[in-house]
């Protein structure tokens, strides 16, 4: 939630494994505002995730506080609270056993509470963070006349580290590693972004990036930063057997950033 601008609004849309029947389609939006006088940031996020017969809508409110320690060290803990609506359309399922009591045959939905915690450490151009989502492990029971389908919101853990190297006023290079797990499946993103400033009067910066995501894809991305907004695009080159049935994954984004803070070093922006 902490950024070089006080107000940040973003929207992203992702179509994963295009051409694959029932593939995920995800849209999400975020907004945050920092109140410098109280070292606090407030945020809101919305997520819509369509995965085959399941649709998820999630709303969350967030808060983060920035502790400023001597010699430019910063420690930023945060929390988010919200709810998730998960719907399962049983009419789209084709079970082997139509009488299975764990598979509903109609369209049902249920709500659950969601909560997450995180903490970020910053020192000049170094960032290290840890986060946990769905930490309460809520269960949703989707019920119709014949069956009960149970969905468990398992905890997800995240760790990220990056460093923003500056080469004069024109070039920035940022290596980044991102680890995520649901305590069953582990995945690591290893990426490198290169940013070029002041190349054109039309825009302020262009960023180009590449990421290797274990067991999934190689991602190439770019974004253009203008005075008060940034537009971006990323393409996943699938590295698993799904590539035989898919045309890859596409992700587009737009970010609005207003009220630049005078006391913050510029942050690197990448997809």
PDB file of C-alpha atoms in Angstrom:
ATOM      1  CA  UNK A   1       0.000   0.000   0.000  1.00  0.00           C
ATOM      2  CA  UNK A   2       2.999   2.334   0.419  1.00  0.00           C
ATOM      3  CA  UNK A   3       3.963   4.029  -2.852  1.00  0.00           C
ATOM      4  CA  UNK A   4       5.635   7.174  -4.177  1.00  0.00           C
ATOM      5  CA  UNK A   5       2.130   8.627  -4.703  1.00  0.00           C
ATOM      6  CA  UNK A   6      -0.462   9.278  -2.034  1.00  0.00           C
ATOM      7  CA  UNK A   7      -3.406   8.059  -4.118  1.00  0.00           C
ATOM      8  CA  UNK A   8      -3.125   4.876  -6.198  1.00  0.00           C
ATOM      9  CA  UNK A   9      -5.937   3.236  -8.157  1.00  0.00           C
ATOM     10  CA  UNK A  10      -5.372   0.198 -10.348  1.00  0.00           C
ATOM     11  CA  UNK A  11      -7.347  -2.275 -12.401  1.00  0.00           C
ATOM     12  CA  UNK A  12      -6.114  -5.493 -14.018  1.00  0.00           C
ATOM     13  CA  UNK A  13      -7.621  -8.218 -16.170  1.00  0.00           C
ATOM     14  CA  UNK A  14      -6.044 -11.614 -16.820  1.00  0.00           C
ATOM     15  CA  UNK A  15      -7.070 -14.365 -19.223  1.00  0.00           C
ATOM     16  CA  UNK A  16      -5.078 -17.462 -18.397  1.00  0.00           C
ATOM     17  CA  UNK A  17      -4.432 -20.335 -20.816  1.00  0.00           C
ATOM     18  CA  UNK A  18      -6.447 -18.826 -23.666  1.00  0.00           C
ATOM     19  CA  UNK A  19      -8.178 -21.548 -25.688  1.00  0.00           C
ATOM     20  CA  UNK A  20      -8.300 -23.980 -22.760  1.00  0.00           C
ATOM     21  CA  UNK A  21     -11.893 -24.834 -21.810  1.00  0.00           C
ATOM     22  CA  UNK A  22     -12.779 -23.545 -18.332  1.00  0.00           C
ATOM     23  CA  UNK A  23      -9.510 -21.644 -17.933  1.00  0.00           C
ATOM     24  CA  UNK A  24      -9.272 -18.938 -15.238  1.00  0.00           C
ATOM     25  CA  UNK A  25     -10.401 -15.395 -16.023  1.00  0.00           C
ATOM     26  CA  UNK A  26      -9.523 -12.905 -13.286  1.00  0.00           C
ATOM     27  CA  UNK A  27     -10.259  -9.201 -12.822  1.00  0.00           C
ATOM     28  CA  UNK A  28      -9.274  -7.132  -9.835  1.00  0.00           C
ATOM     29  CA  UNK A  29      -9.179  -3.524  -8.689  1.00  0.00           C
ATOM     30  CA  UNK A  30      -7.307  -1.813  -5.870  1.00  0.00           C
ATOM     31  CA  UNK A  31      -7.269   1.649  -4.361  1.00  0.00           C
ATOM     32  CA  UNK A  32      -5.111   3.048  -1.574  1.00  0.00           C
ATOM     33  CA  UNK A  33      -4.486   6.432  -0.001  1.00  0.00           C
ATOM     34  CA  UNK A  34      -1.673   7.410   2.342  1.00  0.00           C
ATOM     35  CA  UNK A  35      -2.161   9.907   5.155  1.00  0.00           C
ATOM     36  CA  UNK A  36       1.397  11.024   5.843  1.00  0.00           C
ATOM     37  CA  UNK A  37       0.584  12.884   9.056  1.00  0.00           C
ATOM     38  CA  UNK A  38      -0.291   9.632  10.797  1.00  0.00           C
ATOM     39  CA  UNK A  39       2.072   7.348   8.813  1.00  0.00           C
ATOM     40  CA  UNK A  40      -0.917   5.316   7.665  1.00  0.00           C
ATOM     41  CA  UNK A  41      -2.380   3.965   4.437  1.00  0.00           C
ATOM     42  CA  UNK A  42      -5.951   2.832   3.835  1.00  0.00           C
ATOM     43  CA  UNK A  43      -6.991   0.549   1.011  1.00  0.00           C
ATOM     44  CA  UNK A  44      -9.815  -1.293  -0.734  1.00  0.00           C
ATOM     45  CA  UNK A  45      -9.655  -4.219  -3.140  1.00  0.00           C
ATOM     46  CA  UNK A  46     -12.104  -6.222  -5.249  1.00  0.00           C
ATOM     47  CA  UNK A  47     -11.478  -9.551  -6.987  1.00  0.00           C
ATOM     48  CA  UNK A  48     -13.560 -11.497  -9.499  1.00  0.00           C
ATOM     49  CA  UNK A  49     -12.260 -14.958 -10.416  1.00  0.00           C
ATOM     50  CA  UNK A  50     -14.038 -17.281 -12.851  1.00  0.00           C
ATOM     51  CA  UNK A  51     -12.608 -20.804 -12.830  1.00  0.00           C
ATOM     52  CA  UNK A  52     -14.689 -23.309 -14.736  1.00  0.00           C
ATOM     53  CA  UNK A  53     -17.931 -23.872 -12.813  1.00  0.00           C
ATOM     54  CA  UNK A  54     -16.747 -21.783  -9.845  1.00  0.00           C
ATOM     55  CA  UNK A  55     -16.987 -18.004  -9.512  1.00  0.00           C
ATOM     56  CA  UNK A  56     -15.415 -16.001  -6.687  1.00  0.00           C
ATOM     57  CA  UNK A  57     -16.100 -12.402  -5.692  1.00  0.00           C
ATOM     58  CA  UNK A  58     -14.018 -10.927  -2.893  1.00  0.00           C
ATOM     59  CA  UNK A  59     -14.110  -7.539  -1.163  1.00  0.00           C
ATOM     60  CA  UNK A  60     -11.434  -6.405   1.317  1.00  0.00           C
ATOM     61  CA  UNK A  61     -10.487  -3.325   3.330  1.00  0.00           C
ATOM     62  CA  UNK A  62      -6.851  -2.819   4.281  1.00  0.00           C
ATOM     63  CA  UNK A  63      -4.723  -0.772   6.641  1.00  0.00           C
ATOM     64  CA  UNK A  64      -0.941  -0.350   6.955  1.00  0.00           C
ATOM     65  CA  UNK A  65       1.206   1.666   9.365  1.00  0.00           C
ATOM     66  CA  UNK A  66       4.729   2.807   8.585  1.00  0.00           C
ATOM     67  CA  UNK A  67       7.314   2.858  11.361  1.00  0.00           C
ATOM     68  CA  UNK A  68      10.238   5.074  10.366  1.00  0.00           C
ATOM     69  CA  UNK A  69      13.426   3.928  12.070  1.00  0.00           C
ATOM     70  CA  UNK A  70      16.778   5.710  12.117  1.00  0.00           C
ATOM     71  CA  UNK A  71      18.951   5.788   8.992  1.00  0.00           C
ATOM     72  CA  UNK A  72      16.109   5.337   6.468  1.00  0.00           C
ATOM     73  CA  UNK A  73      14.951   1.939   7.775  1.00  0.00           C
ATOM     74  CA  UNK A  74      11.185   1.402   7.532  1.00  0.00           C
ATOM     75  CA  UNK A  75       8.958  -1.325   8.926  1.00  0.00           C
ATOM     76  CA  UNK A  76       5.401  -1.525   7.565  1.00  0.00           C
ATOM     77  CA  UNK A  77       2.914  -3.998   9.081  1.00  0.00           C
ATOM     78  CA  UNK A  78      -0.551  -4.297   7.544  1.00  0.00           C
ATOM     79  CA  UNK A  79      -3.865  -6.096   7.788  1.00  0.00           C
ATOM     80  CA  UNK A  80      -6.844  -6.689   5.521  1.00  0.00           C
ATOM     81  CA  UNK A  81     -10.351  -7.844   6.384  1.00  0.00           C
ATOM     82  CA  UNK A  82     -13.231  -8.725   4.102  1.00  0.00           C
ATOM     83  CA  UNK A  83     -15.533 -11.387   2.786  1.00  0.00           C
ATOM     84  CA  UNK A  84     -15.638 -13.803  -0.096  1.00  0.00           C
ATOM     85  CA  UNK A  85     -18.671 -14.970  -2.046  1.00  0.00           C
ATOM     86  CA  UNK A  86     -18.007 -18.303  -3.720  1.00  0.00           C
ATOM     87  CA  UNK A  87     -20.529 -19.783  -6.155  1.00  0.00           C
ATOM     88  CA  UNK A  88     -20.508 -23.211  -7.776  1.00  0.00           C
ATOM     89  CA  UNK A  89     -22.723 -24.002 -10.754  1.00  0.00           C
ATOM     90  CA  UNK A  90     -23.439 -27.701 -10.402  1.00  0.00           C
ATOM     91  CA  UNK A  91     -25.222 -27.776 -13.783  1.00  0.00           C
ATOM     92  CA  UNK A  92     -21.802 -27.345 -15.446  1.00  0.00           C
ATOM     93  CA  UNK A  93     -20.326 -30.368 -13.695  1.00  0.00           C
ATOM     94  CA  UNK A  94     -20.265 -33.852 -15.162  1.00  0.00           C
ATOM     95  CA  UNK A  95     -19.528 -36.210 -12.265  1.00  0.00           C
ATOM     96  CA  UNK A  96     -18.829 -39.903 -12.816  1.00  0.00           C
ATOM     97  CA  UNK A  97     -21.324 -40.691 -10.071  1.00  0.00           C
ATOM     98  CA  UNK A  98     -24.391 -38.475 -10.353  1.00  0.00           C
ATOM     99  CA  UNK A  99     -25.531 -39.504  -6.882  1.00  0.00           C
ATOM    100  CA  UNK A 100     -22.331 -38.388  -5.141  1.00  0.00           C
ATOM    101  CA  UNK A 101     -23.485 -36.541  -1.954  1.00  0.00           C
ATOM    102  CA  UNK A 102     -20.457 -34.205  -2.165  1.00  0.00           C
ATOM    103  CA  UNK A 103     -21.332 -32.732  -5.575  1.00  0.00           C
ATOM    104  CA  UNK A 104     -24.253 -30.337  -5.937  1.00  0.00           C
ATOM    105  CA  UNK A 105     -26.358 -30.350  -9.103  1.00  0.00           C
ATOM    106  CA  UNK A 106     -27.617 -26.743  -8.990  1.00  0.00           C
ATOM    107  CA  UNK A 107     -26.127 -23.241  -8.766  1.00  0.00           C
ATOM    108  CA  UNK A 108     -25.361 -22.397  -5.128  1.00  0.00           C
ATOM    109  CA  UNK A 109     -23.300 -19.771  -3.296  1.00  0.00           C
ATOM    110  CA  UNK A 110     -21.981 -19.070   0.201  1.00  0.00           C
ATOM    111  CA  UNK A 111     -20.093 -16.311   2.036  1.00  0.00           C
ATOM    112  CA  UNK A 112     -16.973 -16.510   4.206  1.00  0.00           C
ATOM    113  CA  UNK A 113     -14.842 -14.114   6.239  1.00  0.00           C
ATOM    114  CA  UNK A 114     -11.294 -13.512   4.946  1.00  0.00           C
ATOM    115  CA  UNK A 115      -8.341 -12.033   6.776  1.00  0.00           C
ATOM    116  CA  UNK A 116      -4.712 -11.423   5.934  1.00  0.00           C
ATOM    117  CA  UNK A 117      -1.596 -10.070   7.634  1.00  0.00           C
ATOM    118  CA  UNK A 118       1.673  -8.801   6.224  1.00  0.00           C
ATOM    119  CA  UNK A 119       4.847  -6.953   7.037  1.00  0.00           C
ATOM    120  CA  UNK A 120       7.361  -5.186   4.814  1.00  0.00           C
ATOM    121  CA  UNK A 121      10.887  -3.982   5.532  1.00  0.00           C
ATOM    122  CA  UNK A 122      12.432  -1.196   3.449  1.00  0.00           C
ATOM    123  CA  UNK A 123      15.898   0.290   3.440  1.00  0.00           C
ATOM    124  CA  UNK A 124      16.658   2.720   0.643  1.00  0.00           C
ATOM    125  CA  UNK A 125      16.154   0.602  -2.516  1.00  0.00           C
ATOM    126  CA  UNK A 126      15.822  -2.761  -0.739  1.00  0.00           C
ATOM    127  CA  UNK A 127      12.399  -4.310  -0.105  1.00  0.00           C
ATOM    128  CA  UNK A 128      11.668  -7.510   1.787  1.00  0.00           C
ATOM    129  CA  UNK A 129       8.136  -8.592   2.649  1.00  0.00           C
ATOM    130  CA  UNK A 130       6.075 -11.438   4.046  1.00  0.00           C
ATOM    131  CA  UNK A 131       2.298 -11.904   3.867  1.00  0.00           C
ATOM    132  CA  UNK A 132      -0.395 -14.425   4.690  1.00  0.00           C
ATOM    133  CA  UNK A 133      -3.934 -14.584   3.277  1.00  0.00           C
ATOM    134  CA  UNK A 134      -7.029 -16.575   4.278  1.00  0.00           C
ATOM    135  CA  UNK A 135      -5.357 -17.243   7.622  1.00  0.00           C
ATOM    136  CA  UNK A 136      -8.573 -18.264   9.379  1.00  0.00           C
ATOM    137  CA  UNK A 137      -9.122 -21.237   7.039  1.00  0.00           C
ATOM    138  CA  UNK A 138     -12.864 -20.708   6.657  1.00  0.00           C
ATOM    139  CA  UNK A 139     -15.095 -23.366   5.084  1.00  0.00           C
ATOM    140  CA  UNK A 140     -18.027 -22.702   2.767  1.00  0.00           C
ATOM    141  CA  UNK A 141     -20.875 -25.211   2.539  1.00  0.00           C
ATOM    142  CA  UNK A 142     -22.790 -25.126  -0.758  1.00  0.00           C
ATOM    143  CA  UNK A 143     -26.048 -27.029  -0.285  1.00  0.00           C
ATOM    144  CA  UNK A 144     -28.879 -28.143  -2.510  1.00  0.00           C
ATOM    145  CA  UNK A 145     -31.556 -30.812  -2.059  1.00  0.00           C
ATOM    146  CA  UNK A 146     -29.270 -33.703  -2.892  1.00  0.00           C
ATOM    147  CA  UNK A 147     -25.757 -32.840  -1.770  1.00  0.00           C
ATOM    148  CA  UNK A 148     -23.342 -30.582   0.128  1.00  0.00           C
ATOM    149  CA  UNK A 149     -20.139 -29.342  -1.551  1.00  0.00           C
ATOM    150  CA  UNK A 150     -17.560 -27.953   0.875  1.00  0.00           C
ATOM    151  CA  UNK A 151     -14.881 -25.437  -0.149  1.00  0.00           C
ATOM    152  CA  UNK A 152     -12.020 -24.764   2.269  1.00  0.00           C
ATOM    153  CA  UNK A 153     -10.183 -21.442   2.027  1.00  0.00           C
ATOM    154  CA  UNK A 154      -6.695 -22.705   2.795  1.00  0.00           C
ATOM    155  CA  UNK A 155      -4.048 -20.217   4.004  1.00  0.00           C
ATOM    156  CA  UNK A 156      -1.631 -18.802   1.432  1.00  0.00           C
ATOM    157  CA  UNK A 157       1.836 -17.526   2.355  1.00  0.00           C
ATOM    158  CA  UNK A 158       3.958 -15.082   0.344  1.00  0.00           C
ATOM    159  CA  UNK A 159       7.559 -13.826   0.564  1.00  0.00           C
ATOM    160  CA  UNK A 160       9.088 -11.197  -1.716  1.00  0.00           C
ATOM    161  CA  UNK A 161      12.496  -9.550  -2.010  1.00  0.00           C
ATOM    162  CA  UNK A 162      13.760  -6.953  -4.504  1.00  0.00           C
ATOM    163  CA  UNK A 163      16.429  -4.332  -4.973  1.00  0.00           C
ATOM    164  CA  UNK A 164      16.224  -1.281  -7.239  1.00  0.00           C
ATOM    165  CA  UNK A 165      19.622  -0.443  -8.769  1.00  0.00           C
ATOM    166  CA  UNK A 166      19.968   3.105 -10.128  1.00  0.00           C
ATOM    167  CA  UNK A 167      22.393   3.905 -12.935  1.00  0.00           C
ATOM    168  CA  UNK A 168      22.388   7.672 -13.182  1.00  0.00           C
ATOM    169  CA  UNK A 169      19.056   9.307 -13.934  1.00  0.00           C
ATOM    170  CA  UNK A 170      18.209   7.192 -16.966  1.00  0.00           C
ATOM    171  CA  UNK A 171      18.369   3.470 -16.171  1.00  0.00           C
ATOM    172  CA  UNK A 172      17.096   1.262 -13.362  1.00  0.00           C
ATOM    173  CA  UNK A 173      17.453  -2.477 -12.956  1.00  0.00           C
ATOM    174  CA  UNK A 174      15.404  -4.406 -10.419  1.00  0.00           C
ATOM    175  CA  UNK A 175      15.853  -8.127  -9.711  1.00  0.00           C
ATOM    176  CA  UNK A 176      12.948  -9.643  -7.764  1.00  0.00           C
ATOM    177  CA  UNK A 177      12.105 -13.007  -6.247  1.00  0.00           C
ATOM    178  CA  UNK A 178       8.591 -13.945  -5.158  1.00  0.00           C
ATOM    179  CA  UNK A 179       7.765 -17.169  -3.295  1.00  0.00           C
ATOM    180  CA  UNK A 180       4.193 -18.369  -2.708  1.00  0.00           C
ATOM    181  CA  UNK A 181       2.674 -21.481  -1.178  1.00  0.00           C
ATOM    182  CA  UNK A 182      -0.621 -22.873   0.068  1.00  0.00           C
ATOM    183  CA  UNK A 183       1.343 -25.327   2.259  1.00  0.00           C
ATOM    184  CA  UNK A 184       0.777 -27.961  -0.404  1.00  0.00           C
ATOM    185  CA  UNK A 185       2.042 -26.488  -3.680  1.00  0.00           C
ATOM    186  CA  UNK A 186       5.068 -24.167  -3.834  1.00  0.00           C
ATOM    187  CA  UNK A 187       5.907 -21.729  -6.609  1.00  0.00           C
ATOM    188  CA  UNK A 188       8.752 -19.269  -7.156  1.00  0.00           C
ATOM    189  CA  UNK A 189       8.899 -16.275  -9.516  1.00  0.00           C
ATOM    190  CA  UNK A 190      12.392 -15.045 -10.415  1.00  0.00           C
ATOM    191  CA  UNK A 191      12.294 -11.829 -12.394  1.00  0.00           C
ATOM    192  CA  UNK A 192      14.298  -8.925 -13.739  1.00  0.00           C
ATOM    193  CA  UNK A 193      12.949  -5.516 -14.744  1.00  0.00           C
ATOM    194  CA  UNK A 194      14.778  -2.770 -16.612  1.00  0.00           C
ATOM    195  CA  UNK A 195      13.413   0.775 -16.537  1.00  0.00           C
ATOM    196  CA  UNK A 196      14.334   3.697 -18.780  1.00  0.00           C
ATOM    197  CA  UNK A 197      13.533   7.250 -17.700  1.00  0.00           C
ATOM    198  CA  UNK A 198      13.201  10.423 -19.766  1.00  0.00           C
ATOM    199  CA  UNK A 199      13.376   8.712 -23.161  1.00  0.00           C
ATOM    200  CA  UNK A 200      10.473  10.684 -24.581  1.00  0.00           C
ATOM    201  CA  UNK A 201       8.387  13.741 -23.863  1.00  0.00           C
ATOM    202  CA  UNK A 202       5.287  11.583 -24.394  1.00  0.00           C
ATOM    203  CA  UNK A 203       5.867   9.428 -21.314  1.00  0.00           C
ATOM    204  CA  UNK A 204       8.046   9.470 -18.201  1.00  0.00           C
ATOM    205  CA  UNK A 205       9.278   5.882 -18.077  1.00  0.00           C
ATOM    206  CA  UNK A 206       9.174   2.545 -19.866  1.00  0.00           C
ATOM    207  CA  UNK A 207       9.723  -0.706 -17.978  1.00  0.00           C
ATOM    208  CA  UNK A 208      10.525  -4.046 -19.597  1.00  0.00           C
ATOM    209  CA  UNK A 209      10.534  -7.255 -17.585  1.00  0.00           C
ATOM    210  CA  UNK A 210      10.935 -11.014 -17.749  1.00  0.00           C
ATOM    211  CA  UNK A 211       9.957 -13.596 -15.120  1.00  0.00           C
ATOM    212  CA  UNK A 212      10.499 -17.332 -14.833  1.00  0.00           C
ATOM    213  CA  UNK A 213       7.679 -18.945 -12.829  1.00  0.00           C
ATOM    214  CA  UNK A 214       8.508 -22.479 -11.728  1.00  0.00           C
ATOM    215  CA  UNK A 215       6.220 -25.181 -13.064  1.00  0.00           C
ATOM    216  CA  UNK A 216       4.144 -22.721 -15.086  1.00  0.00           C
ATOM    217  CA  UNK A 217       5.499 -20.121 -17.481  1.00  0.00           C
ATOM    218  CA  UNK A 218       7.979 -17.547 -18.689  1.00  0.00           C
ATOM    219  CA  UNK A 219       6.429 -14.078 -18.502  1.00  0.00           C
ATOM    220  CA  UNK A 220       7.404 -11.052 -20.583  1.00  0.00           C
ATOM    221  CA  UNK A 221       5.949  -7.673 -19.721  1.00  0.00           C
ATOM    222  CA  UNK A 222       6.139  -3.973 -20.391  1.00  0.00           C
ATOM    223  CA  UNK A 223       4.512  -0.830 -19.089  1.00  0.00           C
ATOM    224  CA  UNK A 224       4.511   2.856 -19.956  1.00  0.00           C
ATOM    225  CA  UNK A 225       4.314   5.427 -17.175  1.00  0.00           C
ATOM    226  CA  UNK A 226       2.805   8.801 -17.971  1.00  0.00           C
ATOM    227  CA  UNK A 227       2.392  11.777 -15.667  1.00  0.00           C
ATOM    228  CA  UNK A 228      -0.599  10.457 -13.748  1.00  0.00           C
ATOM    229  CA  UNK A 229      -1.241   6.957 -15.072  1.00  0.00           C
ATOM    230  CA  UNK A 230       0.530   3.783 -16.217  1.00  0.00           C
ATOM    231  CA  UNK A 231      -0.614   1.179 -18.746  1.00  0.00           C
ATOM    232  CA  UNK A 232       0.869  -2.303 -18.912  1.00  0.00           C
ATOM    233  CA  UNK A 233       0.705  -5.660 -20.666  1.00  0.00           C
ATOM    234  CA  UNK A 234       2.137  -9.087 -19.846  1.00  0.00           C
ATOM    235  CA  UNK A 235       2.181 -12.362 -21.784  1.00  0.00           C
ATOM    236  CA  UNK A 236       2.777 -15.806 -20.281  1.00  0.00           C
ATOM    237  CA  UNK A 237       4.580 -18.387 -22.386  1.00  0.00           C
ATOM    238  CA  UNK A 238       3.300 -21.625 -20.864  1.00  0.00           C
ATOM    239  CA  UNK A 239       6.021 -24.182 -20.131  1.00  0.00           C
ATOM    240  CA  UNK A 240       3.807 -27.107 -19.064  1.00  0.00           C
ATOM    241  CA  UNK A 241       1.847 -29.602 -21.193  1.00  0.00           C
ATOM    242  CA  UNK A 242      -1.065 -27.133 -21.193  1.00  0.00           C
ATOM    243  CA  UNK A 243       0.819 -25.269 -23.945  1.00  0.00           C
ATOM    244  CA  UNK A 244      -0.422 -27.960 -26.347  1.00  0.00           C
ATOM    245  CA  UNK A 245      -3.999 -26.775 -25.761  1.00  0.00           C
ATOM    246  CA  UNK A 246      -3.517 -23.083 -24.967  1.00  0.00           C
ATOM    247  CA  UNK A 247      -2.347 -19.901 -26.686  1.00  0.00           C
ATOM    248  CA  UNK A 248      -0.716 -18.587 -23.511  1.00  0.00           C
ATOM    249  CA  UNK A 249      -1.994 -16.069 -20.977  1.00  0.00           C
ATOM    250  CA  UNK A 250      -2.657 -12.345 -21.371  1.00  0.00           C
ATOM    251  CA  UNK A 251      -2.793  -9.654 -18.685  1.00  0.00           C
ATOM    252  CA  UNK A 252      -3.506  -5.954 -19.063  1.00  0.00           C
ATOM    253  CA  UNK A 253      -3.443  -3.208 -16.460  1.00  0.00           C
ATOM    254  CA  UNK A 254      -4.042   0.466 -15.902  1.00  0.00           C
ATOM    255  CA  UNK A 255      -2.838   2.330 -12.843  1.00  0.00           C
ATOM    256  CA  UNK A 256      -3.754   5.854 -11.823  1.00  0.00           C
ATOM    257  CA  UNK A 257      -1.348   7.609  -9.454  1.00  0.00           C
ATOM    258  CA  UNK A 258      -1.925  11.096  -8.071  1.00  0.00           C
ATOM    259  CA  UNK A 259      -0.390  13.462  -5.498  1.00  0.00           C
ATOM    260  CA  UNK A 260       3.294  12.563  -5.623  1.00  0.00           C
ATOM    261  CA  UNK A 261       5.102  12.640  -2.295  1.00  0.00           C
ATOM    262  CA  UNK A 262       8.090  14.932  -2.137  1.00  0.00           C
ATOM    263  CA  UNK A 263       9.945  12.966   0.539  1.00  0.00           C
ATOM    264  CA  UNK A 264       9.885   9.552  -1.171  1.00  0.00           C
ATOM    265  CA  UNK A 265      12.473   8.102  -3.537  1.00  0.00           C
ATOM    266  CA  UNK A 266      10.958   6.947  -6.798  1.00  0.00           C
ATOM    267  CA  UNK A 267       9.774   3.349  -6.702  1.00  0.00           C
ATOM    268  CA  UNK A 268      10.133   0.934  -9.611  1.00  0.00           C
ATOM    269  CA  UNK A 269       6.836   0.039 -11.258  1.00  0.00           C
ATOM    270  CA  UNK A 270       6.503  -3.386 -12.860  1.00  0.00           C
ATOM    271  CA  UNK A 271       3.772  -5.890 -13.655  1.00  0.00           C
TER     272      UNK A 271
END
